[in-house]
Coordinates of C-alpha atoms (C1' of nucleotides) in Angstrom, one line a residue:
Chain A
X1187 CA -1.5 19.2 34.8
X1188 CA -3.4 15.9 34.0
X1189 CA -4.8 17.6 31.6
X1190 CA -1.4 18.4 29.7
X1191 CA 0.0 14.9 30.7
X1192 CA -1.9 13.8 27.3
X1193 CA 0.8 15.9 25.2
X1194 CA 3.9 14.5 27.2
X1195 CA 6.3 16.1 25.0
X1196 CA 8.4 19.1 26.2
X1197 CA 11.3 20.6 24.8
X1198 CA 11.1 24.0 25.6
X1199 CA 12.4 24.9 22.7
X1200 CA 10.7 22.6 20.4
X1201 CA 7.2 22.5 20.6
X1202 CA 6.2 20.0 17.7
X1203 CA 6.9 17.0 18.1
X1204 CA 8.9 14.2 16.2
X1205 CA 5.5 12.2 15.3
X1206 CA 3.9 16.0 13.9
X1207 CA 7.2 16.9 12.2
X1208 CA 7.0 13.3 10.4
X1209 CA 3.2 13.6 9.6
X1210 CA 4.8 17.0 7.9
X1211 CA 7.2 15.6 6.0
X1212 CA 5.5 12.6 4.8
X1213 CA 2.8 15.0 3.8
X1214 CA 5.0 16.9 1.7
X1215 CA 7.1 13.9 0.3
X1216 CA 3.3 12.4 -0.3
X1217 CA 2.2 15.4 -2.5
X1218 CA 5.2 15.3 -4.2
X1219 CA 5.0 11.9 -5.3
X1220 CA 1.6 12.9 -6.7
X1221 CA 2.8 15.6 -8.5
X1222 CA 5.6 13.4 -10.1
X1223 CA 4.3 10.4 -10.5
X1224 CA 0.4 10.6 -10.8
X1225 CA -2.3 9.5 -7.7
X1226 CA -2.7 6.4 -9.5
X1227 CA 0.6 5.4 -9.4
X1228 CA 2.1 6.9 -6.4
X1229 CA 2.7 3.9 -3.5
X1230 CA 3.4 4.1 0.3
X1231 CA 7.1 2.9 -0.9
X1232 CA 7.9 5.7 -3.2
X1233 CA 6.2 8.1 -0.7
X1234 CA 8.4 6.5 2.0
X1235 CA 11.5 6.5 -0.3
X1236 CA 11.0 9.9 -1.2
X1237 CA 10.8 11.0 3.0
X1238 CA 14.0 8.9 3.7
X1239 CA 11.8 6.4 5.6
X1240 CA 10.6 2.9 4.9
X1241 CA 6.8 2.3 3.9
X1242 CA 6.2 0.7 7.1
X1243 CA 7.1 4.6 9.2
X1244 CA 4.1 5.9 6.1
X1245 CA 1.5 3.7 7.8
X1246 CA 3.0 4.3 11.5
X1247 CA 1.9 8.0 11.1
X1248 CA -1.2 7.6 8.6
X1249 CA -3.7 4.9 9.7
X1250 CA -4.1 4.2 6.0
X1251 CA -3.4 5.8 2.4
X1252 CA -6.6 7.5 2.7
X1253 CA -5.5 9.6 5.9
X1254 CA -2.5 10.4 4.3
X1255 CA -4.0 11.7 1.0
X1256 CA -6.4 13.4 3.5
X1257 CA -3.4 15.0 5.4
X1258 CA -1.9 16.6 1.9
X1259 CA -5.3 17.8 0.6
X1260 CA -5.4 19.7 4.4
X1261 CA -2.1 20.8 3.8
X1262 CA -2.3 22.3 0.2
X1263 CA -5.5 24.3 1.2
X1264 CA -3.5 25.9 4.1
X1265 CA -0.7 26.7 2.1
X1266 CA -2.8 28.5 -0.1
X1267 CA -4.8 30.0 2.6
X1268 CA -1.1 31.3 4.1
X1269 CA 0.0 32.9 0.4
X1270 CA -3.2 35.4 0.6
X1271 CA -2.6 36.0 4.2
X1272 CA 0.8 36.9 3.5
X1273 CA 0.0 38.7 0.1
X1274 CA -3.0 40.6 2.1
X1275 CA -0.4 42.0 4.8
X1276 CA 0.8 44.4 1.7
X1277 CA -2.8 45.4 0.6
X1278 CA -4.3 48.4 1.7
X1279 CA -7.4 49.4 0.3
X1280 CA -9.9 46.9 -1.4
X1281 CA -8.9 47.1 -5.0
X1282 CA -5.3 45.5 -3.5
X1283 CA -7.1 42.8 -1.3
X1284 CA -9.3 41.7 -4.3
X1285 CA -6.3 41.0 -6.5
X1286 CA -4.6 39.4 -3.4
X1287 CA -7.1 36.6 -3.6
X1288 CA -6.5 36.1 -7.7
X1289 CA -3.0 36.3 -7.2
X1290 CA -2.4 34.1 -4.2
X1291 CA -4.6 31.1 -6.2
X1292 CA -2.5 32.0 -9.5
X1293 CA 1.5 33.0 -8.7
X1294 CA 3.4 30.5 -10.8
X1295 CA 4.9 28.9 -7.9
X1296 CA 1.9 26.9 -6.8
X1297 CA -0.2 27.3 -9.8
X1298 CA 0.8 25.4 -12.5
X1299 CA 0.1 21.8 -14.7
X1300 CA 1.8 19.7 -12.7
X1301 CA 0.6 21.2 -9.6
X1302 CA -3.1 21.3 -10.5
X1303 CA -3.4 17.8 -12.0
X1304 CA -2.3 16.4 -8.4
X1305 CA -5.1 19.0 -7.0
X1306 CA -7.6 17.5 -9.2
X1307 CA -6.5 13.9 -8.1
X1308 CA -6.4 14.7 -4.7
X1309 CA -10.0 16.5 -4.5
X1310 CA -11.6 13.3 -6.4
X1311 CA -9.9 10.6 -4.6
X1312 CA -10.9 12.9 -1.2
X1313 CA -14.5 13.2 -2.2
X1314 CA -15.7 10.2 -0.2
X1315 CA -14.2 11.6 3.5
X1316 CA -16.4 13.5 5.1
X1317 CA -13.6 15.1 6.8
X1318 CA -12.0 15.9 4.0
X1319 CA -15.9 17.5 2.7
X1320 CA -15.8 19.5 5.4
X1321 CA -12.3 20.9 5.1
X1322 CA -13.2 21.5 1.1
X1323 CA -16.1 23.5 2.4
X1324 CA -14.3 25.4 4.6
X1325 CA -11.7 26.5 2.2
X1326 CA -14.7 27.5 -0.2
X1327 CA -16.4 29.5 2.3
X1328 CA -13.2 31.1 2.8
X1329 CA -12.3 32.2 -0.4
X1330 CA -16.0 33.7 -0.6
X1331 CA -15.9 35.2 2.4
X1332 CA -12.8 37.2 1.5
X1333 CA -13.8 38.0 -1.8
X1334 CA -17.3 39.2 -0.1
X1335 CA -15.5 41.5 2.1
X1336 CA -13.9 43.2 -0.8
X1337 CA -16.8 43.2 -3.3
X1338 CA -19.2 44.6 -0.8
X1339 CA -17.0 48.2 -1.4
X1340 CA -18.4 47.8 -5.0
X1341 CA -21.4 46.0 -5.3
X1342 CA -25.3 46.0 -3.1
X1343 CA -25.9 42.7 -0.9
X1344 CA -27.1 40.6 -3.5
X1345 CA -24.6 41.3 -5.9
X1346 CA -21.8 40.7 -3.9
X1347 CA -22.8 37.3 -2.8
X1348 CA -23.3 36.5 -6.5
X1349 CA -20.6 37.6 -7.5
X1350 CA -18.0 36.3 -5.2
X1351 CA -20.1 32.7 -5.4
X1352 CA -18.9 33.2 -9.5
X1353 CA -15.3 34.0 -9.3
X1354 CA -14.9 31.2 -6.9
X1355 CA -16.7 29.0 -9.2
X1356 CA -14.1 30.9 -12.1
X1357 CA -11.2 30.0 -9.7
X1358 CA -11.7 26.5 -9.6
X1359 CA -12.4 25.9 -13.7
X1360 CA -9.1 27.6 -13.6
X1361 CA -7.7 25.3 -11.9
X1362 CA -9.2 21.7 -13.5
X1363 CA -8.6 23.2 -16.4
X1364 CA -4.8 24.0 -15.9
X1365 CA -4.4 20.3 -14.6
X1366 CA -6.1 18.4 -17.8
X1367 CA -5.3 21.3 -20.6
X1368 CA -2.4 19.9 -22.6
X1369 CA -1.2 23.2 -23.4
X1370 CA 0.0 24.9 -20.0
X1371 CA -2.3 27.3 -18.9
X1372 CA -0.3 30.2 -17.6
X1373 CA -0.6 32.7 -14.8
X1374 CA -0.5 35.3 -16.5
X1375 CA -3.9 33.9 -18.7
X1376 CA -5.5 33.1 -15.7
X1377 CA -5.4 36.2 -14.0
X1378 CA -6.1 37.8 -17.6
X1379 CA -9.3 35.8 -17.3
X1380 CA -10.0 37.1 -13.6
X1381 CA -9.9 40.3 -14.6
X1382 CA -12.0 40.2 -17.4
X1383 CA -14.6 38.8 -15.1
X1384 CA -14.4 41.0 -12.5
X1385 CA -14.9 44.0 -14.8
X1386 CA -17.8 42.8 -15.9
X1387 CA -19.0 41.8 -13.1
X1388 CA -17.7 45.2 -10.6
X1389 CA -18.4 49.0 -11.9
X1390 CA -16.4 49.6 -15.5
X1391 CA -15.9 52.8 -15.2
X1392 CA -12.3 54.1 -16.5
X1393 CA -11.3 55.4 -13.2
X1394 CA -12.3 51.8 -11.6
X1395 CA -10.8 49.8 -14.5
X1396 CA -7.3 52.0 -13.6
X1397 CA -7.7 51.4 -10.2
X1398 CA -8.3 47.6 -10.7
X1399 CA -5.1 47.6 -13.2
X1400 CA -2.9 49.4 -10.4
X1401 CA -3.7 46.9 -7.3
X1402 CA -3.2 44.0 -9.8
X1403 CA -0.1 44.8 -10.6
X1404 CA 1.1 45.6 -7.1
X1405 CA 0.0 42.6 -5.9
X1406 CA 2.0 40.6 -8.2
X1407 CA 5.0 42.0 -7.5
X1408 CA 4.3 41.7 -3.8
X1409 CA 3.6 37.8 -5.1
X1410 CA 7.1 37.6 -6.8
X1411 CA 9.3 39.2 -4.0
X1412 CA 7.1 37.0 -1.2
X1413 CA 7.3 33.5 -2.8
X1414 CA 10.7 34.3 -4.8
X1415 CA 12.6 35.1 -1.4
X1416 CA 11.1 33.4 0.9
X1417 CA 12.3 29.8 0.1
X1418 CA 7.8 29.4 -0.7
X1419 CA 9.3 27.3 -3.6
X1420 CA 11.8 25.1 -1.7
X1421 CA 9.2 24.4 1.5
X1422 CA 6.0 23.9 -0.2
X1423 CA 5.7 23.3 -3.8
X1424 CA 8.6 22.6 -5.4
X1425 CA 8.3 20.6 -8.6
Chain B
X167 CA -25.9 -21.3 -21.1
X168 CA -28.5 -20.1 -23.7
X169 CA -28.9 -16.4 -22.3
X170 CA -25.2 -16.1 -23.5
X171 CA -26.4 -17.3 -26.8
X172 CA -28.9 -15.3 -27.3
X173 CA -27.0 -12.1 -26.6
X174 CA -24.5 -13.3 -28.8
X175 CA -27.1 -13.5 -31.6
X176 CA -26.5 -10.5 -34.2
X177 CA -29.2 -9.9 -36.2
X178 CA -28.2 -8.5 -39.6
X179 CA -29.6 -4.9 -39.1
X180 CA -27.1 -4.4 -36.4
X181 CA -23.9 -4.0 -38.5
X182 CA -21.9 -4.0 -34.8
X183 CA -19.1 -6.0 -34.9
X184 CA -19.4 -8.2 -31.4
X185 CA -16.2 -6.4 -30.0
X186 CA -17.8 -2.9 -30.5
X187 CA -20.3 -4.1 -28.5
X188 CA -18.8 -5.6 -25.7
X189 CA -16.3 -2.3 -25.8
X190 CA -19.9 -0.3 -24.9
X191 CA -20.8 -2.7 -22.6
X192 CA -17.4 -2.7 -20.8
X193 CA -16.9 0.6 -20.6
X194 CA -20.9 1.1 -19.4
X195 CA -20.2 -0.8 -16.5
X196 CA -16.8 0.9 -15.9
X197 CA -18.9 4.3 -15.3
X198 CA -21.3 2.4 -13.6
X199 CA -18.4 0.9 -11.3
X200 CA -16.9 4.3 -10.9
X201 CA -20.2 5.8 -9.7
X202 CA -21.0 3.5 -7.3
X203 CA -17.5 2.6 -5.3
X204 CA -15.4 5.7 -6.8
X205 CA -12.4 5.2 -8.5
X206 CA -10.3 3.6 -6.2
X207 CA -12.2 0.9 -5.7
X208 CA -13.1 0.3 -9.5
X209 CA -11.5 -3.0 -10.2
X210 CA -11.1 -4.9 -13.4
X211 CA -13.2 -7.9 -11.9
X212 CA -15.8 -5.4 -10.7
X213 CA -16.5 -3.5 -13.8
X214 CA -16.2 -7.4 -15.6
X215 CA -19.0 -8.3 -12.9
X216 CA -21.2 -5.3 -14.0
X217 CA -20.6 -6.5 -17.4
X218 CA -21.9 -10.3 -16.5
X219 CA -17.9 -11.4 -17.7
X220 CA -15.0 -11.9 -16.3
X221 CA -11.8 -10.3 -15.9
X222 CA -9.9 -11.5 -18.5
X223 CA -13.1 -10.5 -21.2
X224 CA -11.9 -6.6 -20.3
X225 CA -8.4 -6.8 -20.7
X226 CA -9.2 -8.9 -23.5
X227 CA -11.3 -5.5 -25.1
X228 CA -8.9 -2.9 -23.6
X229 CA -5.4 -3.4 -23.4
X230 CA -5.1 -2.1 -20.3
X231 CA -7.2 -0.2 -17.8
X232 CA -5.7 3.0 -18.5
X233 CA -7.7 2.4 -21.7
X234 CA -10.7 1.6 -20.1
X235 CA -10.9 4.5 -18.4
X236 CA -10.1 6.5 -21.5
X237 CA -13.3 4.9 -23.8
X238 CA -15.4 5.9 -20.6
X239 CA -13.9 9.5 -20.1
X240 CA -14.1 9.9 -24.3
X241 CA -18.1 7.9 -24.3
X242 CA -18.9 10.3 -21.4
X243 CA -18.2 13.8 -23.3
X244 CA -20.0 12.0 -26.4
X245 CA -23.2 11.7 -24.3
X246 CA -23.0 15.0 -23.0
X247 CA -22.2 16.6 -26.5
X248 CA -25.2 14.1 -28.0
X249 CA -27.6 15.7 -25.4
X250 CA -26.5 19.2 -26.8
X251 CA -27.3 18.0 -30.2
X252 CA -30.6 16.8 -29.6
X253 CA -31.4 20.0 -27.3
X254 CA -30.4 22.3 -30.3
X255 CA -32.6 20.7 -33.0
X256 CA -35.6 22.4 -30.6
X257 CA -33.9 25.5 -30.5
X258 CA -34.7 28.4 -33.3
X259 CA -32.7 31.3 -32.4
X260 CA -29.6 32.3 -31.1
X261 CA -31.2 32.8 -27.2
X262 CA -32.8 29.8 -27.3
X263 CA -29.4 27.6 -28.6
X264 CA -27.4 29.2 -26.1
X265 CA -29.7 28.0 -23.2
X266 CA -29.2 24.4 -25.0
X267 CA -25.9 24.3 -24.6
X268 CA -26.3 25.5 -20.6
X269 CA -29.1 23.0 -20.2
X270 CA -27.4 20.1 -21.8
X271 CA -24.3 20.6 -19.2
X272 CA -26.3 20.8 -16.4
X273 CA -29.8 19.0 -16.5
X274 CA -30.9 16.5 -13.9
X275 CA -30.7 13.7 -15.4
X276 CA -26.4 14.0 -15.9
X277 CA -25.7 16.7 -13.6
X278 CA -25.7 14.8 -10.2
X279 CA -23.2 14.6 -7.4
X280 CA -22.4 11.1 -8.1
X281 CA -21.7 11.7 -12.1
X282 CA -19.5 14.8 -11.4
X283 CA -17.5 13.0 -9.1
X284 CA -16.8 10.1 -11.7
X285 CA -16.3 12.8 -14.0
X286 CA -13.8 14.2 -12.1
X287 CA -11.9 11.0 -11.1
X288 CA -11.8 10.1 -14.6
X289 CA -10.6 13.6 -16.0
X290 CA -7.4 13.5 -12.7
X291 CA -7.2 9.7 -13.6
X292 CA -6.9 10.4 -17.6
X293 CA -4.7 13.4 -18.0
X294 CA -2.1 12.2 -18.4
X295 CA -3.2 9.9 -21.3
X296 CA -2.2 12.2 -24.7
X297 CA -5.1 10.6 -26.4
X298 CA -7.8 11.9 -23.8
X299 CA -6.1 15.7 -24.0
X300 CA -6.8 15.4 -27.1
X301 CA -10.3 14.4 -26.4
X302 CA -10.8 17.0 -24.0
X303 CA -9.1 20.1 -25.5
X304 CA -11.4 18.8 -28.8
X305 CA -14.6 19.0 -26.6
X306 CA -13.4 22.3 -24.7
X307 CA -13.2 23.4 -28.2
X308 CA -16.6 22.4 -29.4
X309 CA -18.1 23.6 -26.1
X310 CA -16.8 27.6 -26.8
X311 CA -16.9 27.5 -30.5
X312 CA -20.7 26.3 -30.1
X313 CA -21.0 29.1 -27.2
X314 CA -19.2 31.5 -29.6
X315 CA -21.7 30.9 -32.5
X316 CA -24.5 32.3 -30.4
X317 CA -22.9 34.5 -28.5
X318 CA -21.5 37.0 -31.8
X319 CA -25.3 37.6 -32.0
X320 CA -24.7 39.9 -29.0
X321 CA -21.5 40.8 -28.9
X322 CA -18.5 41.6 -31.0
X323 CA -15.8 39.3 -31.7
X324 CA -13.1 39.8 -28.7
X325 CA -16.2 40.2 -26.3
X326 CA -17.9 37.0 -27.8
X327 CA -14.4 35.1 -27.5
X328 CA -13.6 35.9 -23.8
X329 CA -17.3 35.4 -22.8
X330 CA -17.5 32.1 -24.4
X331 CA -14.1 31.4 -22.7
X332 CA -15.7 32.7 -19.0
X333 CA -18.8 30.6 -19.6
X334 CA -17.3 27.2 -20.4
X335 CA -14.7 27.8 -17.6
X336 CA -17.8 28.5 -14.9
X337 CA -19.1 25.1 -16.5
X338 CA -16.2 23.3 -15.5
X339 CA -15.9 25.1 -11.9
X340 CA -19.6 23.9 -11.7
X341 CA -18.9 20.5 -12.3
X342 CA -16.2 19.9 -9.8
X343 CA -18.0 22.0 -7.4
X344 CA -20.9 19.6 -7.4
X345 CA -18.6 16.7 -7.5
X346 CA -16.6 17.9 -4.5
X347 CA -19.0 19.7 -2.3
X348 CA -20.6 17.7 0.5
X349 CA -24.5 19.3 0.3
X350 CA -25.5 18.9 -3.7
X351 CA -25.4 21.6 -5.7
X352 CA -28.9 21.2 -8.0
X353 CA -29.7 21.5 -11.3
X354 CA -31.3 24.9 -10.7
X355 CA -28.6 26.2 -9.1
X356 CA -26.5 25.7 -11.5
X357 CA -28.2 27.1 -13.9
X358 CA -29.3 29.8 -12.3
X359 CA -25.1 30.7 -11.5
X360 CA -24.8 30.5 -15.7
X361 CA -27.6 32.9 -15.7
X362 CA -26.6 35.1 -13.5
X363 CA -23.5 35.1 -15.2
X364 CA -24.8 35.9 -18.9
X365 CA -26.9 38.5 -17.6
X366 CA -23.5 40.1 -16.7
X367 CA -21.8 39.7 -19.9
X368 CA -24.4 40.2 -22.7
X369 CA -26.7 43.1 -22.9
X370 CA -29.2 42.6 -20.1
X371 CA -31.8 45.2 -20.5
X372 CA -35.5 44.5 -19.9
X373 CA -36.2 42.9 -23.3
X374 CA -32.6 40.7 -23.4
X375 CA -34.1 39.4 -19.9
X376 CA -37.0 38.5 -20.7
X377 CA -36.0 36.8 -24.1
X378 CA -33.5 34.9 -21.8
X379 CA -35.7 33.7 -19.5
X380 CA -38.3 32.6 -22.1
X381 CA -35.7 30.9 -24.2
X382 CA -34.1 28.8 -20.4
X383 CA -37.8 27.6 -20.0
X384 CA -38.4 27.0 -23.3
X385 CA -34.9 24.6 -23.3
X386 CA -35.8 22.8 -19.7
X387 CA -38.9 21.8 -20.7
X388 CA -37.8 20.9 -24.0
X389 CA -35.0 18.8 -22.0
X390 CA -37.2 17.3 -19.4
X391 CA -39.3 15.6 -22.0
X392 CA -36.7 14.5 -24.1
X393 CA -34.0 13.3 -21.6
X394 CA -37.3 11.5 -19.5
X395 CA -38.9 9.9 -22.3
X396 CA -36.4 8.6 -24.2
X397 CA -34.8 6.1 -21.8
X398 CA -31.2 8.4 -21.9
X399 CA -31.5 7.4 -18.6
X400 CA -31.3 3.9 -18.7
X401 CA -28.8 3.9 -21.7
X402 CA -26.3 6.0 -20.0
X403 CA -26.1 7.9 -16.6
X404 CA -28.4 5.6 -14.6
X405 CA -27.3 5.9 -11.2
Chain C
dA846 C1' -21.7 -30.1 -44.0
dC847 C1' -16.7 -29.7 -43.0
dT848 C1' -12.3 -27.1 -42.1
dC849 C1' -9.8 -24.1 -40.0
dA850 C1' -8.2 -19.6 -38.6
dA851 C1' -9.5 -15.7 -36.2
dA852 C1' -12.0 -13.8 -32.5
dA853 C1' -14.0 -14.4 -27.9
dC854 C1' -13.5 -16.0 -23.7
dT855 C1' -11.4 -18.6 -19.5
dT856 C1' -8.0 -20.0 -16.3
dA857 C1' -3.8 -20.0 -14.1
dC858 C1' -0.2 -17.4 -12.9
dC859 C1' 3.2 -13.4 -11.7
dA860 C1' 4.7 -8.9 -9.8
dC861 C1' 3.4 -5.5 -6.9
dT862 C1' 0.5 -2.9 -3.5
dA863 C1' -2.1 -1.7 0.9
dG864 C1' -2.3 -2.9 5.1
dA865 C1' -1.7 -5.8 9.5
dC866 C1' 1.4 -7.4 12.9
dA867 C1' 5.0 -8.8 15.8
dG868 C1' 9.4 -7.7 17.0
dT869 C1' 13.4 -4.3 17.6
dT870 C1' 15.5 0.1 18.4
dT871 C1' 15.5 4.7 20.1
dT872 C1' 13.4 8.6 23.1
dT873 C1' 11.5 10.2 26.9
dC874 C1' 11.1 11.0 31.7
dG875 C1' 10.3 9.6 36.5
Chain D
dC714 C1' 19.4 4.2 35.6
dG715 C1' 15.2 1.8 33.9
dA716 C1' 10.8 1.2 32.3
dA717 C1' 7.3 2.8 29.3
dA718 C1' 6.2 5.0 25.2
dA719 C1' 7.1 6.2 20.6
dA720 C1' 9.6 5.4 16.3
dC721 C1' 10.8 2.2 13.2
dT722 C1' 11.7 -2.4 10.5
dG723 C1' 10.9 -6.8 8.1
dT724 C1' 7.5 -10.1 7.2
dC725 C1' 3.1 -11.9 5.9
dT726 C1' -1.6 -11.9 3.6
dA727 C1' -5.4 -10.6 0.7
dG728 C1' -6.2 -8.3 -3.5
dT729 C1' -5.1 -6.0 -7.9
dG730 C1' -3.4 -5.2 -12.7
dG731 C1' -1.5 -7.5 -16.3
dT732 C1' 0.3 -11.7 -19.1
dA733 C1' 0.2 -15.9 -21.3
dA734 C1' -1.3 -20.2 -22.5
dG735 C1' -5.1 -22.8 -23.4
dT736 C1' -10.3 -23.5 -24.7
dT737 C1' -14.6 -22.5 -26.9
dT738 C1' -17.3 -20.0 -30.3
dT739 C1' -17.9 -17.8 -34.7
dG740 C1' -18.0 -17.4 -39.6
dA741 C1' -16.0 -17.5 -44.2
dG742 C1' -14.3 -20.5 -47.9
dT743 C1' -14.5 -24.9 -49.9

DNA sequence: ACTCAAAACTTACCACTAGACAGTTTTTCG
DNA sequence: CGAAAAACTGTCTAGTGGTAAGTTTTGAGT
């Protein structure tokens, strides 16, 4: 009782409140204005403008520009988390959670230029909060973590840790690289350049390499009819 | 003040025009500036104080900061290909050239949490400068094609193109994992991923291996006594 | 040595931004 | 209802990027 007296806020049938469905919005409005506009030239105003709220509401819910920058990087990482959750509901066998992981980082929705340069500004301007370290680490040991899970079918101990340590390490070149190429760097590329790696990197073997090929291409239709339908685009990243 | 005079002194051998000069100067103490406070704190007065000018003396070199921070991002990747160069002149065969090019991207001296962070900053802060894509797909390009040229000594050519492609994109997820990650990511490390990585994509039986490993110690020495003695440390990445 | 124009530099200033703050409206709940 | 908490607004300040006008230094031509 005193102990829920801290979180005042009932209504049954909300249970978030105004200030958290703000913080939400402003977070989204804040990311978009990155993506649009640049870090360097994205402002409290046009972050406020784009929410529907003046700059003074920004700084009401964020203690500072830093926190609110803090909140998006938060955000985008659990968004991404959420796309291979939801992609790995559809996978069954290894081969299909393995390419749930490439797919989820690289489905055109959320991987793109626009999209990647505003990750690349967020992670450098973000690299001074320790909070924000922490989160970063987290959503690495993550991604490893999952893709350790899967390799461990294919490879000994040692290899799998190795392994999934490099195709996160690929993931993220993907990524700066999409963000400062001029010439957009396309899904399709990307996850071309996944699975060249992972060949070389998992048993070859024709039967393997078929395998491989089938789960990859399940997995991005699953991708398409997920974040085609599911209004992904219109909630999360639009551009 | 006769310290001001006696910088301003050009002695005939230097063909440097004064504004060259201050332009390396300036855009020194802008990497300084964005190594020590990040890049949201680099200011125009800051990076002037580095300098020993003032404000107006930097906007009076760079017509903005925008280009500022381009000169730094475009000195940066000259350094970096400059330390390659040297390296290479050491090396005598294709093993030992391609450890160059890994050792040059990743040696102590330029490959430190700090750096990678400023590099990373810069490269979000720049991207959107057509100039610096430029810059960067031209040193992307110099990057693989140097990788390629060593490389085709092992492999044929579609093999040797999507390796060298693999390689310089694990580079890149190297550096902005050092930049971002909390706990530094060393020198060895590093390496020892890009090893672990070419091991997987050339021929790696006992004789490749050992060649390898001959030709990495061969190029870290060779590095070590080159990037210590010759004061690259003062003249560029001091930290 | 003198002139004078260009280059280097300084200073004063403007528009805008992050952030603080005090005051006002709206919600919430006893 | 009514008071307290939360949401919100407008205003103010310190700092920042950028401009422009003015001052000093440099150096080439006479």
């Amino acid at each position: 009782m005193t102990t829920s007296s801290a979180t005042r806020k009932q209504t049954p049938s909300q249970a978030r409140s105004i200030g958290s469905i703000r913080r939400a919005e402003l977070s989204r409005a804040a990311f978009e204005a990155v993506v649009l506009y640049g870090l360097r030239k994205t402002t409290l105003e046009k972050v406020g403008d784009l929410a529907g709220v003046s700059k003074g509401v920004v700084l009401h819910h964020f203690k500072d520009k830093g926190a609110l920058l803090e909140a998006v990087f938060r955000r985008s990482n659990t968004l991404l988390g959420d796309a291979f959750v939801e992609l790995c509901k559809h996978a069954d066998n290894p081969y299909e959670r393995l390419w749930a992981i490439v797919v989820a980082n690289f489905f055109g929705t959320i991987f793109n230029r626009k999209v990647c340069q505003a990750w690349v500004s967020l992670s450098a301007e973000v690299a001074h909060s320790s909070q924000c370290q922490r989160v970063q680490a987290a959503c690495n040991a993550r991604i490893q973590s999952n893709l350790c899970h899967e390799l461990k079918h294919f490879l000994d101990d040692e290899d799998t840790q190795r392994s999934a340590h490099l195709l996160s390490l690929l993931i993220d070149g993907l990524w700066v690289r999409a963000g400062l190429q001029a010439e957009p760097l396309t899904s399709a590329n990307a996850i071309s350049d996944m699975e060249y790696a992972v060949l070389k990197l998992l048993p070859n073997d024709k039967q393997s390499v078929a395998r491989h090929n089938e789960a990859r291409q399940k997995m991005e239709n699953v991708a398409s009819i997920l974040l085609g339908s599911k209004a992904y685009t219109n909630q999360t990243f639009r551009v």
